[in-house]
């Protein structure tokens, strides 16, 4: 990849490329195709073609969640891009089909690395196609409108009222096939989150500054307390890399930045790889070996009287949707301090 990046910058290291080519037969499939892409970018397409003339375009399914964050789809995208650089579009059609199916499948999870490479190679393929005008008519809740653009994609925002049903009717006026996606997004209503665990255990508890358990749903204004979040790897899938623990707190609570207050030693039960303390949330990033448990604490103050909602606490592997745990949110009260 480093040789490919240098070739992209018009700084190709041909000597290093030639040395690597000598061991081409022992290179992994993706590495061989990427080296060919580097030759193509360096203006030596014949060397690139010779390098991959016997190389396989088949990649066995895999998903790497650390180091290179590779996957079979990422590697297929590399192969597709190399074929396009060599003007062999027809050979890349099967890879394009598989990539397109994965990108269009809402149930197929892809890492950011795979998404980026797949979009990059698919866009390069699309750039070589004849472009036409997108022209269509749509009717939404009885109102009709026209849309037309020379761009390859058109986005039309639609307002959704969650109470009533909606009807969307589209009529294509384009010369070719019009592909339509209807995308909805939003946040769960209060209390609508699902509490769940998958290959990860998460516990959340609250205590006063002396360590006595408390009920966070009923707090006195000005009360200081500690949230303790413990994450455990049950061990069935080995060690986990790049876990992200997200704790969002109500606006009536204030987060004490333990690093600034110089009291971190009293609360940081385990040291994270990185922690981002913001006004309304704490984002904690760490690794977790098989069977290991890590515990993190946040110092909080119930500052403003009122009724608030405490969102769900969640922990997940950033590059593996099969590893997650979350605890349901609930309403909390901060009772106004009574002065005598």
mmCIF file of C-alpha atoms in Angstrom:
data_model
loop_
_atom_site.group_PDB
_atom_site.id
_atom_site.type_symbol
_atom_site.label_atom_id
_atom_site.label_comp_id
_atom_site.label_asym_id
_atom_site.label_seq_id
_atom_site.Cartn_x
_atom_site.Cartn_y
_atom_site.Cartn_z
ATOM 1 C CA UNK A 1 0.000 0.000 0.000
ATOM 2 C CA UNK A 2 2.867 2.363 0.725
ATOM 3 C CA UNK A 3 4.274 1.790 -2.757
ATOM 4 C CA UNK A 4 0.808 2.380 -4.211
ATOM 5 C CA UNK A 5 0.434 5.627 -2.224
ATOM 6 C CA UNK A 6 3.812 6.853 -3.509
ATOM 7 C CA UNK A 7 2.785 6.052 -7.079
ATOM 8 C CA UNK A 8 -0.419 8.033 -6.579
ATOM 9 C CA UNK A 9 1.714 11.005 -5.535
ATOM 10 C CA UNK A 10 3.879 10.669 -8.668
ATOM 11 C CA UNK A 11 6.791 9.589 -6.457
ATOM 12 C CA UNK A 12 6.909 5.907 -7.461
ATOM 13 C CA UNK A 13 9.732 3.879 -5.892
ATOM 14 C CA UNK A 14 10.395 1.616 -8.873
ATOM 15 C CA UNK A 15 13.415 -0.028 -7.249
ATOM 16 C CA UNK A 16 11.384 -1.164 -4.238
ATOM 17 C CA UNK A 17 8.511 -2.185 -6.519
ATOM 18 C CA UNK A 18 10.814 -4.334 -8.618
ATOM 19 C CA UNK A 19 12.263 -6.030 -5.548
ATOM 20 C CA UNK A 20 8.787 -6.817 -4.242
ATOM 21 C CA UNK A 21 7.753 -8.135 -7.657
ATOM 22 C CA UNK A 22 10.478 -10.774 -7.432
ATOM 23 C CA UNK A 23 8.481 -12.463 -4.659
ATOM 24 C CA UNK A 24 5.091 -11.924 -6.337
ATOM 25 C CA UNK A 25 4.137 -15.602 -6.227
ATOM 26 C CA UNK A 26 4.267 -15.592 -2.423
ATOM 27 C CA UNK A 27 2.366 -12.327 -1.981
ATOM 28 C CA UNK A 28 -1.229 -12.331 -0.684
ATOM 29 C CA UNK A 29 -3.839 -11.791 -3.400
ATOM 30 C CA UNK A 30 -4.654 -8.200 -2.407
ATOM 31 C CA UNK A 31 -0.955 -7.258 -2.156
ATOM 32 C CA UNK A 32 -0.234 -8.573 -5.635
ATOM 33 C CA UNK A 33 -3.106 -6.620 -7.164
ATOM 34 C CA UNK A 34 -2.156 -3.471 -5.260
ATOM 35 C CA UNK A 35 1.410 -3.719 -6.505
ATOM 36 C CA UNK A 36 0.021 -4.008 -10.029
ATOM 37 C CA UNK A 37 -2.037 -0.860 -9.394
ATOM 38 C CA UNK A 38 1.153 0.904 -8.322
ATOM 39 C CA UNK A 39 2.833 -0.094 -11.620
ATOM 40 C CA UNK A 40 -0.200 1.144 -13.558
ATOM 41 C CA UNK A 41 -0.120 4.466 -11.718
ATOM 42 C CA UNK A 42 3.615 4.710 -12.360
ATOM 43 C CA UNK A 43 3.015 4.487 -16.120
ATOM 44 C CA UNK A 44 4.046 0.857 -16.578
ATOM 45 C CA UNK A 45 0.782 -0.939 -17.463
ATOM 46 C CA UNK A 46 2.577 -3.822 -19.212
ATOM 47 C CA UNK A 47 4.476 -4.670 -16.029
ATOM 48 C CA UNK A 48 1.189 -4.479 -14.140
ATOM 49 C CA UNK A 49 -0.586 -6.841 -16.560
ATOM 50 C CA UNK A 50 2.237 -9.364 -16.446
ATOM 51 C CA UNK A 51 2.184 -9.297 -12.636
ATOM 52 C CA UNK A 52 -1.499 -10.262 -12.405
ATOM 53 C CA UNK A 53 -1.959 -12.372 -15.530
ATOM 54 C CA UNK A 54 -2.081 -15.517 -13.362
ATOM 55 C CA UNK A 55 -3.380 -13.835 -10.188
ATOM 56 C CA UNK A 56 -6.728 -14.953 -8.800
ATOM 57 C CA UNK A 57 -9.671 -12.556 -8.651
ATOM 58 C CA UNK A 58 -11.331 -14.701 -5.977
ATOM 59 C CA UNK A 59 -11.002 -13.725 -2.325
ATOM 60 C CA UNK A 60 -12.062 -15.980 0.538
ATOM 61 C CA UNK A 61 -14.460 -14.299 3.025
ATOM 62 C CA UNK A 62 -12.704 -12.782 6.036
ATOM 63 C CA UNK A 63 -12.957 -9.737 8.311
ATOM 64 C CA UNK A 64 -9.961 -8.248 10.128
ATOM 65 C CA UNK A 65 -10.883 -5.957 13.006
ATOM 66 C CA UNK A 66 -7.412 -4.591 13.763
ATOM 67 C CA UNK A 67 -4.171 -3.591 12.077
ATOM 68 C CA UNK A 68 -5.248 -3.320 8.389
ATOM 69 C CA UNK A 69 -9.041 -3.562 8.944
ATOM 70 C CA UNK A 70 -9.215 -5.620 5.772
ATOM 71 C CA UNK A 71 -12.046 -7.754 4.414
ATOM 72 C CA UNK A 72 -12.801 -9.806 1.321
ATOM 73 C CA UNK A 73 -14.889 -6.921 -0.036
ATOM 74 C CA UNK A 74 -12.059 -4.458 0.511
ATOM 75 C CA UNK A 75 -9.750 -6.761 -1.428
ATOM 76 C CA UNK A 76 -12.286 -7.177 -4.248
ATOM 77 C CA UNK A 77 -12.457 -3.383 -4.494
ATOM 78 C CA UNK A 78 -8.663 -3.248 -4.852
ATOM 79 C CA UNK A 79 -8.846 -5.845 -7.623
ATOM 80 C CA UNK A 80 -11.627 -3.912 -9.376
ATOM 81 C CA UNK A 81 -9.696 -0.643 -9.253
ATOM 82 C CA UNK A 82 -6.589 -2.343 -10.665
ATOM 83 C CA UNK A 83 -8.579 -3.874 -13.529
ATOM 84 C CA UNK A 84 -9.989 -0.436 -14.351
ATOM 85 C CA UNK A 85 -6.475 1.035 -14.385
ATOM 86 C CA UNK A 86 -5.552 -1.697 -16.888
ATOM 87 C CA UNK A 87 -8.658 -0.961 -19.045
ATOM 88 C CA UNK A 88 -10.086 -4.420 -18.392
ATOM 89 C CA UNK A 89 -13.596 -3.390 -17.386
ATOM 90 C CA UNK A 90 -15.292 -6.608 -18.461
ATOM 91 C CA UNK A 91 -13.125 -8.665 -16.086
ATOM 92 C CA UNK A 92 -14.222 -6.454 -13.205
ATOM 93 C CA UNK A 93 -17.970 -6.869 -13.711
ATOM 94 C CA UNK A 94 -18.287 -9.792 -11.288
ATOM 95 C CA UNK A 95 -16.390 -7.920 -8.568
ATOM 96 C CA UNK A 96 -18.540 -4.840 -9.206
ATOM 97 C CA UNK A 97 -21.703 -6.926 -8.881
ATOM 98 C CA UNK A 98 -20.618 -8.353 -5.522
ATOM 99 C CA UNK A 99 -19.542 -4.947 -4.260
ATOM 100 C CA UNK A 100 -22.815 -3.331 -5.354
ATOM 101 C CA UNK A 101 -24.888 -6.033 -3.678
ATOM 102 C CA UNK A 102 -23.006 -5.540 -0.410
ATOM 103 C CA UNK A 103 -23.304 -1.741 -0.540
ATOM 104 C CA UNK A 104 -27.040 -1.980 -1.243
ATOM 105 C CA UNK A 105 -27.798 -4.560 1.450
ATOM 106 C CA UNK A 106 -28.902 -2.812 4.684
ATOM 107 C CA UNK A 107 -28.263 -6.011 6.649
ATOM 108 C CA UNK A 108 -24.664 -6.400 5.444
ATOM 109 C CA UNK A 109 -22.380 -4.634 7.894
ATOM 110 C CA UNK A 110 -19.213 -3.099 6.462
ATOM 111 C CA UNK A 111 -16.336 -1.339 8.179
ATOM 112 C CA UNK A 112 -15.382 2.190 7.147
ATOM 113 C CA UNK A 113 -12.310 0.743 5.384
ATOM 114 C CA UNK A 114 -14.455 -1.590 3.262
ATOM 115 C CA UNK A 115 -17.061 1.093 2.526
ATOM 116 C CA UNK A 116 -14.418 3.594 1.414
ATOM 117 C CA UNK A 117 -12.650 1.204 -0.938
ATOM 118 C CA UNK A 118 -15.898 -0.175 -2.366
ATOM 119 C CA UNK A 119 -17.285 3.300 -3.062
ATOM 120 C CA UNK A 120 -13.958 4.392 -4.558
ATOM 121 C CA UNK A 121 -13.763 1.494 -7.005
ATOM 122 C CA UNK A 122 -17.489 1.514 -7.868
ATOM 123 C CA UNK A 123 -17.302 5.264 -8.526
ATOM 124 C CA UNK A 124 -14.306 4.731 -10.800
ATOM 125 C CA UNK A 125 -16.281 2.142 -12.766
ATOM 126 C CA UNK A 126 -19.314 4.454 -12.992
ATOM 127 C CA UNK A 127 -17.105 7.297 -14.243
ATOM 128 C CA UNK A 128 -16.460 5.315 -17.391
ATOM 129 C CA UNK A 129 -20.151 4.801 -18.137
ATOM 130 C CA UNK A 130 -22.250 7.020 -20.375
ATOM 131 C CA UNK A 131 -24.078 9.575 -18.280
ATOM 132 C CA UNK A 132 -27.713 10.505 -18.727
ATOM 133 C CA UNK A 133 -30.126 12.930 -17.129
ATOM 134 C CA UNK A 134 -32.087 11.816 -14.076
ATOM 135 C CA UNK A 135 -35.681 12.829 -14.618
ATOM 136 C CA UNK A 136 -38.584 11.683 -12.480
ATOM 137 C CA UNK A 137 -41.869 12.726 -10.939
ATOM 138 C CA UNK A 138 -42.874 11.896 -7.389
ATOM 139 C CA UNK A 139 -46.095 12.207 -5.444
ATOM 140 C CA UNK A 140 -45.915 12.405 -1.662
ATOM 141 C CA UNK A 141 -49.042 12.604 0.432
ATOM 142 C CA UNK A 142 -51.069 13.885 -2.513
ATOM 143 C CA UNK A 143 -48.573 16.549 -3.623
ATOM 144 C CA UNK A 144 -46.795 16.109 -6.973
ATOM 145 C CA UNK A 145 -43.344 17.472 -7.813
ATOM 146 C CA UNK A 146 -40.736 17.111 -10.566
ATOM 147 C CA UNK A 147 -37.014 16.420 -10.147
ATOM 148 C CA UNK A 148 -34.286 16.577 -12.773
ATOM 149 C CA UNK A 149 -30.487 16.627 -12.572
ATOM 150 C CA UNK A 150 -27.411 15.809 -14.644
ATOM 151 C CA UNK A 151 -25.730 14.388 -11.539
ATOM 152 C CA UNK A 152 -25.625 10.596 -11.032
ATOM 153 C CA UNK A 153 -27.757 10.854 -7.882
ATOM 154 C CA UNK A 154 -30.665 13.007 -6.734
ATOM 155 C CA UNK A 155 -31.706 13.430 -3.093
ATOM 156 C CA UNK A 156 -35.187 14.589 -2.160
ATOM 157 C CA UNK A 157 -35.888 15.329 1.545
ATOM 158 C CA UNK A 158 -39.318 14.223 2.765
ATOM 159 C CA UNK A 159 -40.879 15.341 6.045
ATOM 160 C CA UNK A 160 -42.217 12.465 8.123
ATOM 161 C CA UNK A 161 -44.964 12.656 10.718
ATOM 162 C CA UNK A 162 -44.568 9.585 12.893
ATOM 163 C CA UNK A 163 -48.249 9.455 13.785
ATOM 164 C CA UNK A 164 -49.821 8.895 10.375
ATOM 165 C CA UNK A 165 -49.054 6.698 7.354
ATOM 166 C CA UNK A 166 -47.398 8.174 4.272
ATOM 167 C CA UNK A 167 -47.582 7.292 0.605
ATOM 168 C CA UNK A 168 -44.800 7.862 -1.914
ATOM 169 C CA UNK A 169 -45.330 7.266 -5.639
ATOM 170 C CA UNK A 170 -42.532 7.676 -8.195
ATOM 171 C CA UNK A 171 -42.673 7.758 -11.969
ATOM 172 C CA UNK A 172 -39.447 7.629 -13.960
ATOM 173 C CA UNK A 173 -39.031 9.824 -17.011
ATOM 174 C CA UNK A 174 -35.366 8.895 -17.508
ATOM 175 C CA UNK A 175 -34.123 7.012 -20.557
ATOM 176 C CA UNK A 176 -32.500 4.303 -18.424
ATOM 177 C CA UNK A 177 -33.370 2.428 -15.264
ATOM 178 C CA UNK A 178 -33.976 4.552 -12.169
ATOM 179 C CA UNK A 179 -32.872 2.988 -8.884
ATOM 180 C CA UNK A 180 -34.706 4.257 -5.799
ATOM 181 C CA UNK A 181 -33.769 4.068 -2.112
ATOM 182 C CA UNK A 182 -36.038 5.363 0.654
ATOM 183 C CA UNK A 183 -33.967 6.087 3.755
ATOM 184 C CA UNK A 184 -35.453 6.889 7.156
ATOM 185 C CA UNK A 185 -33.493 7.984 10.193
ATOM 186 C CA UNK A 186 -34.151 9.219 13.700
ATOM 187 C CA UNK A 187 -33.537 8.570 17.383
ATOM 188 C CA UNK A 188 -35.536 6.237 19.654
ATOM 189 C CA UNK A 189 -38.242 7.834 21.764
ATOM 190 C CA UNK A 190 -37.775 7.990 25.533
ATOM 191 C CA UNK A 191 -37.626 4.492 26.930
ATOM 192 C CA UNK A 192 -37.859 2.881 23.483
ATOM 193 C CA UNK A 193 -34.272 1.582 23.456
ATOM 194 C CA UNK A 194 -33.768 -2.157 23.674
ATOM 195 C CA UNK A 195 -31.514 -3.513 26.407
ATOM 196 C CA UNK A 196 -29.286 -6.159 24.864
ATOM 197 C CA UNK A 197 -25.931 -7.960 25.056
ATOM 198 C CA UNK A 198 -24.048 -9.867 22.361
ATOM 199 C CA UNK A 199 -20.590 -11.299 23.088
ATOM 200 C CA UNK A 200 -20.096 -8.554 25.677
ATOM 201 C CA UNK A 201 -21.309 -7.871 29.248
ATOM 202 C CA UNK A 202 -22.007 -4.367 30.575
ATOM 203 C CA UNK A 203 -23.037 -3.277 34.076
ATOM 204 C CA UNK A 204 -23.792 0.271 35.239
ATOM 205 C CA UNK A 205 -24.160 1.366 38.866
ATOM 206 C CA UNK A 206 -24.270 4.619 40.820
ATOM 207 C CA UNK A 207 -22.924 5.483 44.270
ATOM 208 C CA UNK A 208 -22.278 8.540 46.416
ATOM 209 C CA UNK A 209 -18.738 9.803 46.931
ATOM 210 C CA UNK A 210 -18.379 7.468 49.923
ATOM 211 C CA UNK A 211 -19.221 4.423 47.832
ATOM 212 C CA UNK A 212 -22.783 3.876 49.084
ATOM 213 C CA UNK A 213 -25.232 2.769 46.348
ATOM 214 C CA UNK A 214 -27.815 5.388 45.329
ATOM 215 C CA UNK A 215 -30.834 5.613 43.044
ATOM 216 C CA UNK A 216 -29.894 8.004 40.191
ATOM 217 C CA UNK A 217 -33.557 8.597 39.312
ATOM 218 C CA UNK A 218 -34.023 10.713 42.489
ATOM 219 C CA UNK A 219 -31.181 13.077 43.366
ATOM 220 C CA UNK A 220 -30.910 16.248 45.402
ATOM 221 C CA UNK A 221 -29.657 19.396 43.723
ATOM 222 C CA UNK A 222 -25.925 19.786 44.329
ATOM 223 C CA UNK A 223 -25.422 16.099 45.146
ATOM 224 C CA UNK A 224 -22.127 14.648 43.946
ATOM 225 C CA UNK A 225 -21.992 11.001 42.903
ATOM 226 C CA UNK A 226 -20.070 8.483 40.799
ATOM 227 C CA UNK A 227 -21.210 6.397 37.819
ATOM 228 C CA UNK A 228 -19.366 3.071 37.520
ATOM 229 C CA UNK A 229 -19.402 1.211 34.207
ATOM 230 C CA UNK A 230 -17.910 -2.247 33.955
ATOM 231 C CA UNK A 231 -17.349 -4.081 30.658
ATOM 232 C CA UNK A 232 -16.432 -7.776 30.435
ATOM 233 C CA UNK A 233 -15.321 -9.919 27.506
ATOM 234 C CA UNK A 234 -16.851 -13.411 28.026
ATOM 235 C CA UNK A 235 -14.045 -14.848 25.917
ATOM 236 C CA UNK A 236 -15.893 -16.890 23.284
ATOM 237 C CA UNK A 237 -14.412 -14.844 20.420
ATOM 238 C CA UNK A 238 -10.968 -14.109 21.801
ATOM 239 C CA UNK A 239 -9.652 -10.612 22.472
ATOM 240 C CA UNK A 240 -11.404 -7.441 21.309
ATOM 241 C CA UNK A 241 -9.761 -4.399 19.765
ATOM 242 C CA UNK A 242 -11.189 -0.868 19.547
ATOM 243 C CA UNK A 243 -14.138 -1.008 21.944
ATOM 244 C CA UNK A 244 -16.068 2.240 22.404
ATOM 245 C CA UNK A 245 -18.042 2.933 25.596
ATOM 246 C CA UNK A 246 -20.546 5.781 25.179
ATOM 247 C CA UNK A 247 -22.135 7.378 28.248
ATOM 248 C CA UNK A 248 -24.437 10.354 27.589
ATOM 249 C CA UNK A 249 -25.748 12.162 30.657
ATOM 250 C CA UNK A 250 -28.810 14.397 31.244
ATOM 251 C CA UNK A 251 -28.407 18.156 30.892
ATOM 252 C CA UNK A 252 -29.287 18.508 34.588
ATOM 253 C CA UNK A 253 -26.113 16.646 35.520
ATOM 254 C CA UNK A 254 -22.613 18.057 35.221
ATOM 255 C CA UNK A 255 -19.602 15.907 34.382
ATOM 256 C CA UNK A 256 -16.496 16.425 36.476
ATOM 257 C CA UNK A 257 -13.381 16.299 34.347
ATOM 258 C CA UNK A 258 -11.218 14.226 36.653
ATOM 259 C CA UNK A 259 -8.059 15.064 34.719
ATOM 260 C CA UNK A 260 -8.582 18.785 35.269
ATOM 261 C CA UNK A 261 -9.727 18.348 38.876
ATOM 262 C CA UNK A 262 -6.575 16.328 39.665
ATOM 263 C CA UNK A 263 -8.568 13.546 41.317
ATOM 264 C CA UNK A 264 -8.338 10.992 38.517
ATOM 265 C CA UNK A 265 -6.438 8.474 40.618
ATOM 266 C CA UNK A 266 -9.416 8.033 42.890
ATOM 267 C CA UNK A 267 -11.842 7.161 40.101
ATOM 268 C CA UNK A 268 -9.977 5.746 37.105
ATOM 269 C CA UNK A 269 -10.263 2.081 38.063
ATOM 270 C CA UNK A 270 -8.826 1.092 34.672
ATOM 271 C CA UNK A 271 -6.915 3.338 32.308
ATOM 272 C CA UNK A 272 -8.478 3.608 28.818
ATOM 273 C CA UNK A 273 -6.473 3.911 25.630
ATOM 274 C CA UNK A 274 -8.226 7.240 25.058
ATOM 275 C CA UNK A 275 -11.054 9.142 26.723
ATOM 276 C CA UNK A 276 -12.994 12.130 25.397
ATOM 277 C CA UNK A 277 -14.818 14.095 28.133
ATOM 278 C CA UNK A 278 -17.366 16.519 26.709
ATOM 279 C CA UNK A 279 -20.087 18.716 28.211
ATOM 280 C CA UNK A 280 -22.798 16.061 27.983
ATOM 281 C CA UNK A 281 -20.981 12.751 27.473
ATOM 282 C CA UNK A 282 -17.887 10.662 28.088
ATOM 283 C CA UNK A 283 -16.482 8.545 25.239
ATOM 284 C CA UNK A 284 -14.050 5.843 26.348
ATOM 285 C CA UNK A 285 -11.941 3.706 23.991
ATOM 286 C CA UNK A 286 -10.044 0.563 25.005
ATOM 287 C CA UNK A 287 -9.107 -3.054 24.175
ATOM 288 C CA UNK A 288 -10.306 -6.087 26.127
ATOM 289 C CA UNK A 289 -8.611 -9.482 26.278
ATOM 290 C CA UNK A 290 -10.613 -12.722 26.477
ATOM 291 C CA UNK A 291 -12.115 -13.072 29.956
ATOM 292 C CA UNK A 292 -10.927 -9.601 30.987
ATOM 293 C CA UNK A 293 -13.052 -6.977 32.745
ATOM 294 C CA UNK A 294 -12.402 -3.238 32.739
ATOM 295 C CA UNK A 295 -14.141 -0.694 34.929
ATOM 296 C CA UNK A 296 -14.406 3.058 34.394
ATOM 297 C CA UNK A 297 -15.842 5.710 36.693
ATOM 298 C CA UNK A 298 -17.217 9.199 36.027
ATOM 299 C CA UNK A 299 -17.674 11.861 38.704
ATOM 300 C CA UNK A 300 -21.026 13.669 38.352
ATOM 301 C CA UNK A 301 -22.999 16.434 40.049
ATOM 302 C CA UNK A 302 -26.802 16.849 40.022
ATOM 303 C CA UNK A 303 -26.662 20.600 39.314
ATOM 304 C CA UNK A 304 -30.006 21.764 37.887
ATOM 305 C CA UNK A 305 -33.433 20.974 39.284
ATOM 306 C CA UNK A 306 -35.952 19.385 36.930
ATOM 307 C CA UNK A 307 -36.960 16.222 35.111
ATOM 308 C CA UNK A 308 -34.527 14.808 32.533
ATOM 309 C CA UNK A 309 -33.908 11.684 30.506
ATOM 310 C CA UNK A 310 -30.801 9.586 30.979
ATOM 311 C CA UNK A 311 -30.034 7.972 27.562
ATOM 312 C CA UNK A 312 -28.911 4.396 27.159
ATOM 313 C CA UNK A 313 -25.316 3.501 27.992
ATOM 314 C CA UNK A 314 -23.720 1.450 25.225
ATOM 315 C CA UNK A 315 -20.455 -0.304 24.455
ATOM 316 C CA UNK A 316 -19.563 -1.781 21.083
ATOM 317 C CA UNK A 317 -16.675 -2.939 18.951
ATOM 318 C CA UNK A 318 -16.103 -0.140 16.468
ATOM 319 C CA UNK A 319 -15.343 -2.562 13.625
ATOM 320 C CA UNK A 320 -17.491 -5.575 14.490
ATOM 321 C CA UNK A 321 -21.251 -5.229 14.821
ATOM 322 C CA UNK A 322 -21.424 -8.662 16.474
ATOM 323 C CA UNK A 323 -19.925 -7.305 19.719
ATOM 324 C CA UNK A 324 -22.117 -4.903 21.699
ATOM 325 C CA UNK A 325 -23.998 -4.293 24.937
ATOM 326 C CA UNK A 326 -26.371 -1.543 26.057
ATOM 327 C CA UNK A 327 -28.362 -0.604 29.140
ATOM 328 C CA UNK A 328 -31.734 1.067 28.778
ATOM 329 C CA UNK A 329 -32.237 4.734 29.635
ATOM 330 C CA UNK A 330 -34.754 6.147 32.078
ATOM 331 C CA UNK A 331 -36.195 9.409 33.482
ATOM 332 C CA UNK A 332 -34.263 11.069 36.306
ATOM 333 C CA UNK A 333 -35.311 13.813 38.721
ATOM 334 C CA UNK A 334 -33.110 16.450 40.293
ATOM 335 C CA UNK A 335 -34.960 17.754 43.344
ATOM 336 C CA UNK A 336 -34.609 21.437 44.111
ATOM 337 C CA UNK A 337 -32.506 22.202 47.129
ATOM 338 C CA UNK A 338 -34.543 23.638 49.989
ATOM 339 C CA UNK A 339 -32.803 26.445 51.852
ATOM 340 C CA UNK A 340 -33.788 27.431 55.414
#
